[in-house]
Amino acid sequence: MNQSGQQWVSSIYKPTVLVVGSGKAHAICRRNGVGLADMLKPFGARLGGGDGAVRFRTPNQGLKVVRGFGVQMVSPDEISQISSGKLPKLEHILSRYIPTERQMCDDIGECDDAERFFRRNPDPTPWFTAARIHLHRSLSFAPHEFTEQPIGMIVVVAANEDSPGQKLAQISALGNLPSQFASGALDGAVPCAYWVLHDKQGDVDLDKAQKALEQIERRYPNKCSLISINSAKDGQATKKLPDIWADLIHTDDIKKENKAGGIVRGIFLSQEDRKILGAKVSELVLKTLVPSLERKLAHLNHEVNEKRKGLGNTLKLMFTGRKSNRQSALSADGTGYHMTSIEAKIRQAADYALLMADYDTAAGHYRTAKGDYQHDKLYRLLATANELHGLCFLLSSGPRHGLSYIESAVQWYVANGDIQRATRAALWAADTFRTAGQNYKAALQLKRASERESHCAGGSAVRAALLVEQAAYMFLKPSNIQGQGTMIRKYAFHLIMAGHMYHKCKLHHHGVRCYASARCVFLRKRWFHVQDHIHYDLAKNLQLLRNPEQALRFFSKALNFETDLSPFYDALTNFKDIDDYSP
């Protein structure tokens, strides 16, 4: 959790580009150990040159410079997987992050050790970062929200297709896209780019690939490109190139392919191939998609101002009330608004302005939308509007101003039984305190979120363990409030709690790590009851990890006659179990 709140928001809320490909196009990319959308992700993650600065025109005709601007590439399969709840379980995510030998113990015994520890380990729990990304992905593409609404589409066919033009029309047809496009939740009427993918190591020469391009250009003029990849024939030269996909790919089958002895990501993509892909993505986004989004945002802003802003509209609402057009605006299921209604367009304008970092415009629209949600008792939408309204302040006016909105979002989520989104908002609140140097208050936010995950319906025991573990590290960091320095005993106590929760979730590697790190704090203190508890639980976790030698070592330490004898008897009963599988 070493990223700032601003960095987290910028990495999560990016414009989305849908990447649709034929089977043969996917096969060309799979030679590099990545899917089609995954291959393009690094090239869309940061645009606008070395500093990632992109200029765009706001609805009020102002010029805004956005640094660190990028887009996220998604495939139809990824949208369907997220919407149907078929993402890998959180337990599976954590099982891929077995703590290394260095991470197995923090080796913090005194307060003075904490600063040195964080200097050496800026992100001591990378599995929490992965779990947080998993949480955001699992909540994306929600109905009546527009932060993941695609702003453009890239449709790709291979040069060796029998009929490239027909294949392009087939794979981009509404019936072959995720169900959200057919229902109107996602808008398919966005700018499209059509690519012919040529494999330089395939059986199709460049002349035939050029003919395929000419065929689709007759159907889609001025929107087509020929992309040639896989220039590195033996793959040896590319092994020295950086793995630019490492932090951006989340798909399980890609992870499996890239284990030792598997496919090296990007092995046939030469430096020149990467430059071409980067230039083509940058050209599409900056010259086509961003101007299109500017026009769309300006149109939405004009429509909202015309119908809902100004003295005339205010007086009209005051005297006629909001009920006149309300029934026609609400969707059939009563959970939101029809996409053509002004209420939905207000939210759309707010979400698009947030994606383009125009936080003042976004905040104004969220303020208007919240009045609609409150009146129509759409409390889940009210909660998300409060959350994003708070993030606008976090990113513009400073962390303190948006906190009340984010905490209000947490309360509305909890009242509606949406614990996952309550945790998402609580993490933003923790980021806000952490950014302000108030680590103690950040720890309390994480601890309360853990309690909700543990005790409320819809919560996750694994996420509860992760949150209390993060609270431990927040207690370890000093706060800029007088009298709140490093709280090493709170750190150790919450690690013991996290270890116990990991043990219950059968994540024993993480349980051992938490207990071992807490043990270092109590080794120099004569707190024998606590030591016995730690030694016994360490031994139990090690026993379940089939490590009999270390388990016996800690069971022996639990045989301490100076304290309560119950751990002694419990330890004795486990010796036979260890003997059953020890060599």
XYZ file of C-alpha atoms in Angstrom:
583
model
C 0.000 0.000 0.000
C 2.869 2.320 -0.892
C 1.018 4.264 -3.611
C -0.613 7.541 -2.667
C -4.368 7.963 -2.875
C -3.983 10.154 -5.965
C -1.901 7.485 -7.703
C -4.480 4.826 -6.879
C -7.353 6.894 -8.279
C -5.389 7.695 -11.452
C -4.521 4.030 -11.996
C -8.091 2.790 -11.428
C -10.221 5.436 -13.168
C -8.996 5.549 -16.759
C -10.971 5.695 -19.997
C -11.702 2.220 -21.385
C -10.994 0.982 -24.909
C -12.634 -2.283 -26.004
C -10.354 -4.608 -28.016
C -12.177 -7.187 -30.174
C -10.217 -9.775 -32.131
C -10.734 -12.827 -34.308
C -9.487 -16.248 -33.265
C -6.564 -16.059 -35.674
C -5.566 -12.608 -34.390
C -5.557 -13.950 -30.834
C -3.414 -16.904 -31.963
C -0.763 -14.530 -33.361
C -0.601 -12.695 -30.005
C -0.527 -15.929 -27.980
C 2.846 -16.717 -29.496
C 4.108 -13.940 -27.213
C 2.383 -15.329 -24.119
C -0.252 -12.571 -24.063
C -3.770 -12.100 -25.359
C -4.690 -9.382 -27.840
C -6.024 -6.844 -25.309
C -3.208 -7.724 -22.898
C -0.607 -7.118 -25.610
C -1.859 -3.531 -26.016
C -2.240 -2.686 -22.302
C 1.296 -1.320 -21.689
C 1.047 0.952 -24.724
C -2.198 2.507 -23.512
C -1.197 2.788 -19.855
C 0.783 6.001 -20.314
C 0.378 8.381 -23.237
C 1.546 11.833 -24.245
C 5.316 11.509 -24.221
C 7.823 11.050 -21.430
C 5.817 12.860 -18.753
C 2.488 11.475 -19.935
C 1.083 14.996 -20.434
C -2.067 15.189 -22.563
C -3.923 18.411 -23.365
C -7.643 18.426 -23.808
C -10.398 21.019 -23.972
C -12.887 21.148 -21.090
C -16.651 21.705 -21.635
C -16.129 25.323 -20.588
C -13.613 25.750 -23.432
C -10.658 25.829 -21.086
C -7.415 23.982 -21.876
C -6.376 21.367 -19.299
C -3.081 19.481 -19.086
C -3.459 15.954 -17.681
C -0.258 14.233 -16.587
C -0.006 10.481 -16.313
C -2.946 10.056 -18.690
C -3.637 6.604 -20.075
C -6.381 4.219 -21.133
C -7.188 0.669 -20.088
C -7.611 -2.020 -22.733
C -10.281 -4.656 -22.079
C -11.536 -7.617 -24.067
C -15.168 -8.773 -24.377
C -14.238 -11.937 -22.452
C -12.917 -9.850 -19.567
C -16.140 -7.827 -19.375
C -18.237 -11.014 -19.432
C -16.021 -12.650 -16.814
C -16.324 -9.676 -14.447
C -20.076 -9.229 -14.976
C -20.834 -12.916 -14.376
C -18.745 -13.038 -11.189
C -16.279 -15.561 -12.622
C -13.094 -13.793 -11.603
C -10.627 -15.936 -9.606
C -11.447 -16.077 -5.906
C -9.448 -13.882 -3.558
C -7.963 -16.973 -1.891
C -6.536 -17.965 -5.258
C -4.994 -14.510 -5.728
C -3.245 -14.738 -2.345
C -2.072 -18.302 -2.912
C 0.028 -16.985 -5.822
C 1.829 -14.619 -3.446
C 3.714 -16.977 -1.157
C 5.893 -14.736 1.054
C 9.586 -15.077 0.262
C 12.081 -16.076 2.924
C 12.926 -12.405 3.424
C 9.240 -11.520 3.793
C 8.548 -14.308 6.305
C 9.520 -12.084 9.212
C 9.623 -8.288 9.463
C 12.349 -8.503 12.138
C 10.992 -5.489 14.026
C 11.619 -5.651 17.750
C 11.754 -1.977 18.735
C 10.233 1.265 17.489
C 13.555 2.340 15.994
C 13.484 -0.666 13.648
C 10.317 0.526 11.886
C 11.890 3.343 9.846
C 14.658 1.064 8.616
C 12.101 -1.608 7.725
C 9.978 0.688 5.547
C 13.089 2.098 3.899
C 14.077 -1.424 2.822
C 10.503 -2.561 2.088
C 8.401 0.249 0.566
C 5.652 -2.312 -0.212
C 5.963 -5.084 2.417
C 2.685 -6.767 1.370
C 2.404 -6.870 -2.456
C -0.449 -9.388 -2.079
C -2.608 -6.619 -0.619
C -2.025 -4.494 -3.716
C -3.106 -7.463 -5.863
C -6.180 -8.007 -3.666
C -7.151 -4.353 -3.955
C -6.899 -4.473 -7.751
C -9.026 -7.647 -7.635
C -11.653 -5.800 -5.562
C -11.847 -2.903 -8.034
C -12.049 -5.262 -11.027
C -14.830 -7.311 -9.438
C -16.925 -4.139 -8.975
C -16.372 -2.666 -12.428
C -18.911 -2.509 -15.296
C -21.767 -1.956 -12.850
C -25.143 -0.862 -14.290
C -25.928 2.879 -14.341
C -22.232 3.793 -13.923
C -20.134 5.135 -16.780
C -16.546 5.056 -15.530
C -15.939 1.865 -17.582
C -18.035 2.917 -20.591
C -15.751 2.285 -23.617
C -14.761 5.486 -25.388
C -13.586 3.557 -28.451
C -13.129 0.132 -29.992
C -10.225 -1.599 -31.744
C -11.340 -4.454 -34.022
C -8.526 -6.754 -35.177
C -8.371 -9.557 -37.742
C -5.418 -11.577 -38.970
C -3.967 -11.110 -42.440
C -4.602 -14.802 -43.203
C -8.401 -14.594 -42.751
C -10.421 -16.065 -45.637
C -12.584 -12.909 -45.788
C -11.159 -10.136 -43.558
C -14.026 -7.700 -44.214
C -16.744 -10.192 -43.299
C -14.802 -11.342 -40.246
C -14.497 -7.724 -39.011
C -18.239 -7.199 -39.386
C -18.960 -10.508 -37.660
C -16.818 -10.060 -34.535
C -17.906 -6.435 -34.006
C -21.623 -7.185 -34.424
C -23.774 -6.326 -31.419
C -24.754 -9.948 -30.870
C -21.102 -10.987 -30.448
C -20.306 -8.298 -27.871
C -21.031 -8.644 -24.129
C -24.715 -8.546 -23.160
C -24.369 -5.022 -21.688
C -24.151 -3.622 -25.235
C -27.417 -5.267 -26.299
C -29.196 -4.052 -23.147
C -27.957 -0.477 -23.615
C -25.935 -0.423 -20.382
C -22.821 0.046 -22.557
C -22.840 2.136 -25.716
C -21.481 0.456 -28.829
C -21.774 3.625 -30.936
C -18.186 4.732 -30.311
C -15.290 5.493 -32.685
C -13.751 2.302 -34.093
C -10.349 1.455 -35.533
C -9.899 -1.609 -37.769
C -6.536 -3.380 -37.816
C -5.100 -6.157 -39.928
C -2.512 -8.053 -37.883
C 0.361 -9.487 -39.892
C 2.603 -12.163 -38.362
C 6.083 -11.793 -39.874
C 6.832 -15.392 -38.940
C 3.583 -16.709 -40.407
C 2.739 -18.118 -43.845
C 1.329 -14.844 -45.215
C 3.677 -12.415 -46.949
C 3.389 -8.642 -46.744
C 1.771 -8.320 -50.200
C -1.142 -10.560 -49.201
C -1.494 -8.654 -45.920
C -1.635 -5.406 -47.911
C -4.432 -6.831 -50.069
C -6.386 -7.756 -46.925
C -5.997 -4.149 -45.757
C -7.272 -2.812 -49.086
C -10.304 -5.094 -48.834
C -11.407 -3.755 -45.437
C -10.562 -0.143 -46.381
C -13.293 -0.296 -49.031
C -15.775 -1.069 -46.247
C -14.279 1.179 -43.509
C -12.424 4.060 -45.229
C -9.873 6.110 -43.242
C -10.175 3.814 -40.208
C -7.891 0.914 -41.128
C -4.257 0.042 -40.422
C -1.837 -2.793 -41.116
C 0.201 -3.836 -38.086
C 3.173 -6.184 -38.549
C 4.565 -7.893 -35.421
C 6.753 -10.822 -34.365
C 9.916 -9.463 -35.987
C 12.295 -11.135 -33.504
C 12.693 -14.550 -35.091
C 14.736 -16.407 -32.475
C 13.474 -14.449 -29.453
C 16.975 -14.143 -27.995
C 17.315 -10.383 -28.477
C 14.023 -9.659 -26.725
C 14.969 -11.509 -23.532
C 16.972 -8.429 -22.535
C 13.992 -6.123 -23.064
C 11.917 -5.225 -19.968
C 8.715 -7.138 -19.226
C 6.324 -4.232 -19.709
C 3.302 -6.485 -19.059
C 4.277 -7.619 -15.544
C 2.098 -5.180 -13.578
C -0.805 -4.957 -16.016
C -1.981 -8.504 -16.740
C -4.387 -10.210 -14.360
C -5.606 -13.166 -16.396
C -4.874 -16.550 -14.797
C -4.026 -18.512 -17.941
C -1.408 -15.879 -18.864
C 0.165 -16.238 -15.405
C 0.391 -20.004 -15.910
C 2.013 -19.646 -19.330
C 4.805 -17.506 -17.905
C 6.048 -19.782 -15.162
C 9.578 -21.160 -15.399
C 9.932 -23.043 -18.662
C 6.822 -21.412 -20.205
C 6.444 -18.676 -22.775
C 8.336 -15.469 -22.110
C 5.996 -12.505 -22.527
C 6.714 -10.525 -25.677
C 9.464 -12.933 -26.787
C 8.918 -12.242 -30.522
C 8.094 -8.540 -30.166
C 11.229 -6.617 -31.124
C 11.954 -3.106 -29.937
C 10.724 -1.847 -33.304
C 7.476 -3.835 -32.960
C 6.878 -2.247 -29.565
C 7.503 1.238 -30.947
C 5.001 0.644 -33.768
C 2.327 -0.643 -31.382
C 2.937 2.267 -29.001
C 2.750 4.833 -31.800
C -0.422 3.317 -33.262
C -2.221 3.214 -29.885
C -1.086 6.745 -29.052
C -2.239 8.069 -32.435
C -5.655 6.435 -32.079
C -6.280 7.675 -28.540
C -4.906 11.205 -28.850
C -6.107 12.044 -32.367
C -9.447 10.211 -32.445
C -10.753 9.032 -29.081
C -9.852 12.026 -26.890
C -11.315 14.603 -29.344
C -14.449 12.439 -29.608
C -14.748 12.342 -25.814
C -14.233 16.118 -25.668
C -17.156 16.616 -28.058
C -19.343 14.148 -26.181
C -18.583 15.756 -22.818
C -19.262 19.251 -24.225
C -22.610 18.078 -25.640
C -23.631 16.429 -22.355
C -22.576 19.480 -20.370
C -24.593 21.763 -22.653
C -27.675 19.531 -22.337
C -27.377 19.380 -18.526
C -26.935 23.160 -18.271
C -29.917 23.754 -20.544
C -32.288 21.463 -18.648
C -31.093 21.532 -15.040
C -28.914 24.576 -14.367
C -29.767 28.248 -14.118
C -32.388 30.290 -12.259
C -35.254 29.303 -14.561
C -34.751 25.581 -14.066
C -34.270 26.050 -10.330
C -37.602 27.891 -10.022
C -39.308 25.284 -12.201
C -38.100 22.485 -9.933
C -39.091 24.484 -6.884
C -42.698 25.032 -7.983
C -43.457 21.911 -10.039
C -41.324 19.504 -8.038
C -39.388 16.583 -9.471
C -42.296 14.179 -9.860
C -43.615 15.216 -13.267
C -41.174 13.215 -15.432
C -39.858 10.852 -12.777
C -41.755 7.671 -13.654
C -40.691 7.842 -17.308
C -37.053 8.490 -16.323
C -36.731 5.470 -14.016
C -35.615 2.175 -15.571
C -37.916 -0.852 -15.645
C -36.229 -2.528 -12.666
C -36.368 0.685 -10.617
C -32.642 0.604 -9.818
C -31.630 3.530 -12.023
C -32.631 5.688 -14.970
C -33.143 5.105 -18.675
C -29.946 5.922 -20.547
C -31.717 8.648 -22.549
C -33.008 10.483 -19.457
C -31.410 13.729 -18.288
C -30.691 12.098 -14.913
C -28.574 9.388 -16.567
C -26.838 11.997 -18.721
C -25.880 14.017 -15.647
C -24.157 10.958 -14.209
C -22.564 10.202 -17.565
C -21.162 13.730 -17.786
C -19.825 13.485 -14.222
C -18.081 10.131 -14.819
C -16.557 11.244 -18.134
C -15.264 14.458 -16.545
C -13.683 12.391 -13.753
C -11.923 10.173 -16.300
C -10.523 13.256 -18.044
C -9.360 14.719 -14.702
C -11.748 17.705 -14.943
C -12.582 17.394 -11.264
C -14.413 20.702 -10.844
C -16.886 19.859 -13.618
C -17.302 16.320 -12.286
C -17.936 17.533 -8.723
C -20.674 19.902 -9.924
C -22.466 17.130 -11.801
C -22.163 14.664 -8.902
C -23.708 17.289 -6.618
C -26.680 17.594 -8.987
C -27.013 13.819 -9.422
C -27.069 13.231 -5.666
C -30.206 15.343 -5.352
C -31.949 13.102 -7.907
C -30.821 9.905 -6.177
C -31.898 11.163 -2.780
C -35.340 12.155 -4.074
C -35.915 8.847 -5.899
C -34.479 6.733 -3.054
C -31.765 5.234 -5.262
C -29.422 4.851 -2.335
C -26.818 2.642 -3.985
C -26.352 5.204 -6.744
C -26.299 7.905 -4.074
C -23.469 6.041 -2.355
C -21.372 5.767 -5.533
C -21.980 9.451 -6.325
C -20.818 10.390 -2.815
C -17.735 8.194 -3.218
C -16.711 9.694 -6.548
C -17.622 13.213 -5.393
C -15.199 12.710 -2.512
C -12.503 11.483 -4.877
C -12.854 14.681 -6.922
C -11.951 16.653 -3.798
C -9.177 14.207 -2.917
C -7.583 14.877 -6.301
C -8.169 18.622 -6.524
C -8.896 20.533 -3.310
C -6.874 18.314 -0.990
C -7.620 15.188 1.037
C -9.479 16.831 3.912
C -12.369 18.253 1.869
C -13.630 14.988 0.352
C -13.504 12.849 3.477
C -17.073 13.560 4.616
C -18.441 12.455 1.221
C -16.407 9.223 1.261
C -17.479 8.399 4.826
C -21.073 9.111 3.842
C -20.657 6.660 0.952
C -19.456 3.975 3.386
C -22.561 4.465 5.539
C -24.924 4.234 2.547
C -23.182 1.118 1.232
C -23.436 -0.592 4.615
C -27.110 0.393 4.922
C -27.720 -1.289 1.547
C -25.707 -4.397 2.441
C -22.998 -3.689 -0.157
C -19.951 -4.561 1.941
C -17.516 -4.812 -0.963
C -18.170 -1.255 -2.100
C -18.122 -0.118 1.537
C -14.607 -1.557 1.760
C -13.610 0.138 -1.502
C -14.765 3.497 -0.137
C -13.121 2.832 3.246
C -9.822 2.261 1.453
C -10.183 5.687 -0.184
C -10.781 7.163 3.286
C -7.679 5.377 4.593
C -5.717 6.744 1.620
C -6.961 10.221 2.492
C -5.679 9.980 6.064
C -2.453 8.340 4.928
C -1.805 11.110 2.403
C -2.301 13.645 5.195
C 0.188 11.753 7.409
C -2.521 10.626 9.863
C -1.603 6.941 9.841
C -3.359 6.200 13.133
C -6.714 7.307 11.675
C -5.968 5.319 8.504
C -5.438 2.235 10.675
C -8.794 2.766 12.392
C -10.531 2.984 8.999
C -8.930 -0.301 7.932
C -9.804 -1.965 11.224
C -13.472 -0.953 10.954
C -13.573 -2.194 7.367
C -12.133 -5.528 8.534
C -14.831 -5.831 11.191
C -17.545 -5.239 8.584
C -16.072 -7.852 6.284
C -15.966 -10.330 9.184
C -19.428 -9.798 10.638
C -21.711 -8.560 7.832
C -23.449 -10.678 5.228
C -21.624 -10.453 1.912
C -18.255 -9.873 3.573
C -15.068 -11.840 2.959
C -13.012 -13.439 5.729
C -9.911 -13.275 3.515
C -10.387 -9.571 2.870
C -10.942 -9.056 6.612
C -7.537 -10.647 7.294
C -5.858 -8.494 4.654
C -7.357 -5.309 6.089
C -6.356 -5.986 9.686
C -2.840 -6.838 8.459
C -2.683 -3.444 6.720
C -3.978 -1.777 9.877
C -0.989 -3.288 11.696
C 1.421 -1.545 9.318
C -0.411 1.756 9.653
C 0.038 1.521 13.450
C 3.732 0.981 12.814
C 4.029 4.300 10.958
C 4.174 7.495 13.047
C 1.412 10.080 12.606
C 1.911 13.821 12.296
C -0.424 14.300 15.260
C 1.290 15.141 18.533
C 1.749 12.103 20.768
C 1.023 9.512 18.047
C 4.313 7.907 17.164
C 5.107 4.315 16.260
C 2.669 1.990 18.071
C 4.655 -1.218 18.038
C 2.435 -3.187 20.411
C -0.684 -2.367 18.375
C 1.267 -3.461 15.308
C 2.110 -6.805 16.924
C -1.385 -7.342 18.334
C -3.052 -6.763 14.966
C -0.568 -9.055 13.241
C -1.567 -11.799 15.687
C -5.212 -11.137 14.806
C -4.366 -11.293 11.097
C -2.424 -14.535 11.608
C -5.402 -16.110 13.353
C -7.743 -15.004 10.532
C -5.392 -16.298 7.832
C -5.236 -19.620 9.690
C -9.045 -19.863 9.641
C -8.991 -19.144 5.885
C -6.364 -21.906 5.408
C -3.806 -19.396 4.100
C -1.132 -20.813 6.358
C 1.911 -19.215 4.674
C 0.487 -15.784 5.430
C -0.491 -16.901 8.942
C 3.082 -18.004 9.649
C 4.431 -14.683 8.369
C 2.143 -12.654 10.650
C 2.885 -14.746 13.746
C 6.645 -14.753 13.060
C 6.712 -10.965 12.682
C 4.672 -10.437 15.878
C 6.982 -12.839 17.739
C 9.950 -10.509 17.207
C 8.189 -7.779 19.221
C 7.460 -10.001 22.230
C 10.794 -11.878 22.325
C 12.406 -9.054 24.312
C 9.464 -8.745 26.710
C 8.540 -11.150 29.473
C 5.001 -11.653 28.255
C 5.008 -15.430 28.515
C 1.310 -15.986 27.860
C 1.559 -14.099 24.562
C 4.754 -15.923 23.607
C 3.148 -19.298 24.303
C 0.152 -18.387 22.151
C 2.395 -17.273 19.260
C 4.644 -20.353 19.500
C 1.694 -22.722 19.568
C -0.069 -21.092 16.611
C 3.160 -20.891 14.645
C 3.668 -24.615 15.234
C 0.101 -25.431 14.165
C 0.449 -23.487 10.891
C 3.843 -25.040 10.171
C 2.387 -28.461 10.878
C -0.351 -27.851 8.306
C 2.320 -26.693 5.823
C 4.049 -30.088 6.239
C 7.103 -28.621 7.916
C 7.516 -31.022 10.870
C 10.981 -29.880 11.927
C 9.982 -26.245 12.422
C 6.634 -27.284 13.909
C 8.423 -29.396 16.559
C 10.732 -26.500 17.286
C 7.854 -24.174 18.154
C 5.789 -26.852 19.908
C 8.843 -27.346 22.139
C 8.927 -23.628 22.903
C 5.243 -23.841 23.850
C 6.119 -26.391 26.581
C 6.780 -23.676 29.125
C 5.891 -24.618 32.728
C 6.114 -21.046 33.980
C 2.712 -20.268 32.448
C -0.683 -21.820 31.915
C -0.432 -25.543 31.129
C -3.160 -25.643 28.456
C -0.756 -24.931 25.552
C 1.478 -27.640 27.021
C -1.253 -30.276 26.796
C -2.330 -29.067 23.355
C 1.252 -29.265 22.139
C 1.642 -32.802 23.419
C -1.429 -33.961 21.492
C 0.143 -32.709 18.262
C 3.427 -34.573 18.551
C 1.794 -37.796 17.342
C 0.215 -36.012 14.367
C 3.602 -34.653 13.334
C 5.214 -38.066 13.761
C 2.674 -39.581 11.355
C 4.128 -37.765 8.332
C 7.646 -36.847 9.441
C 10.469 -38.697 7.653
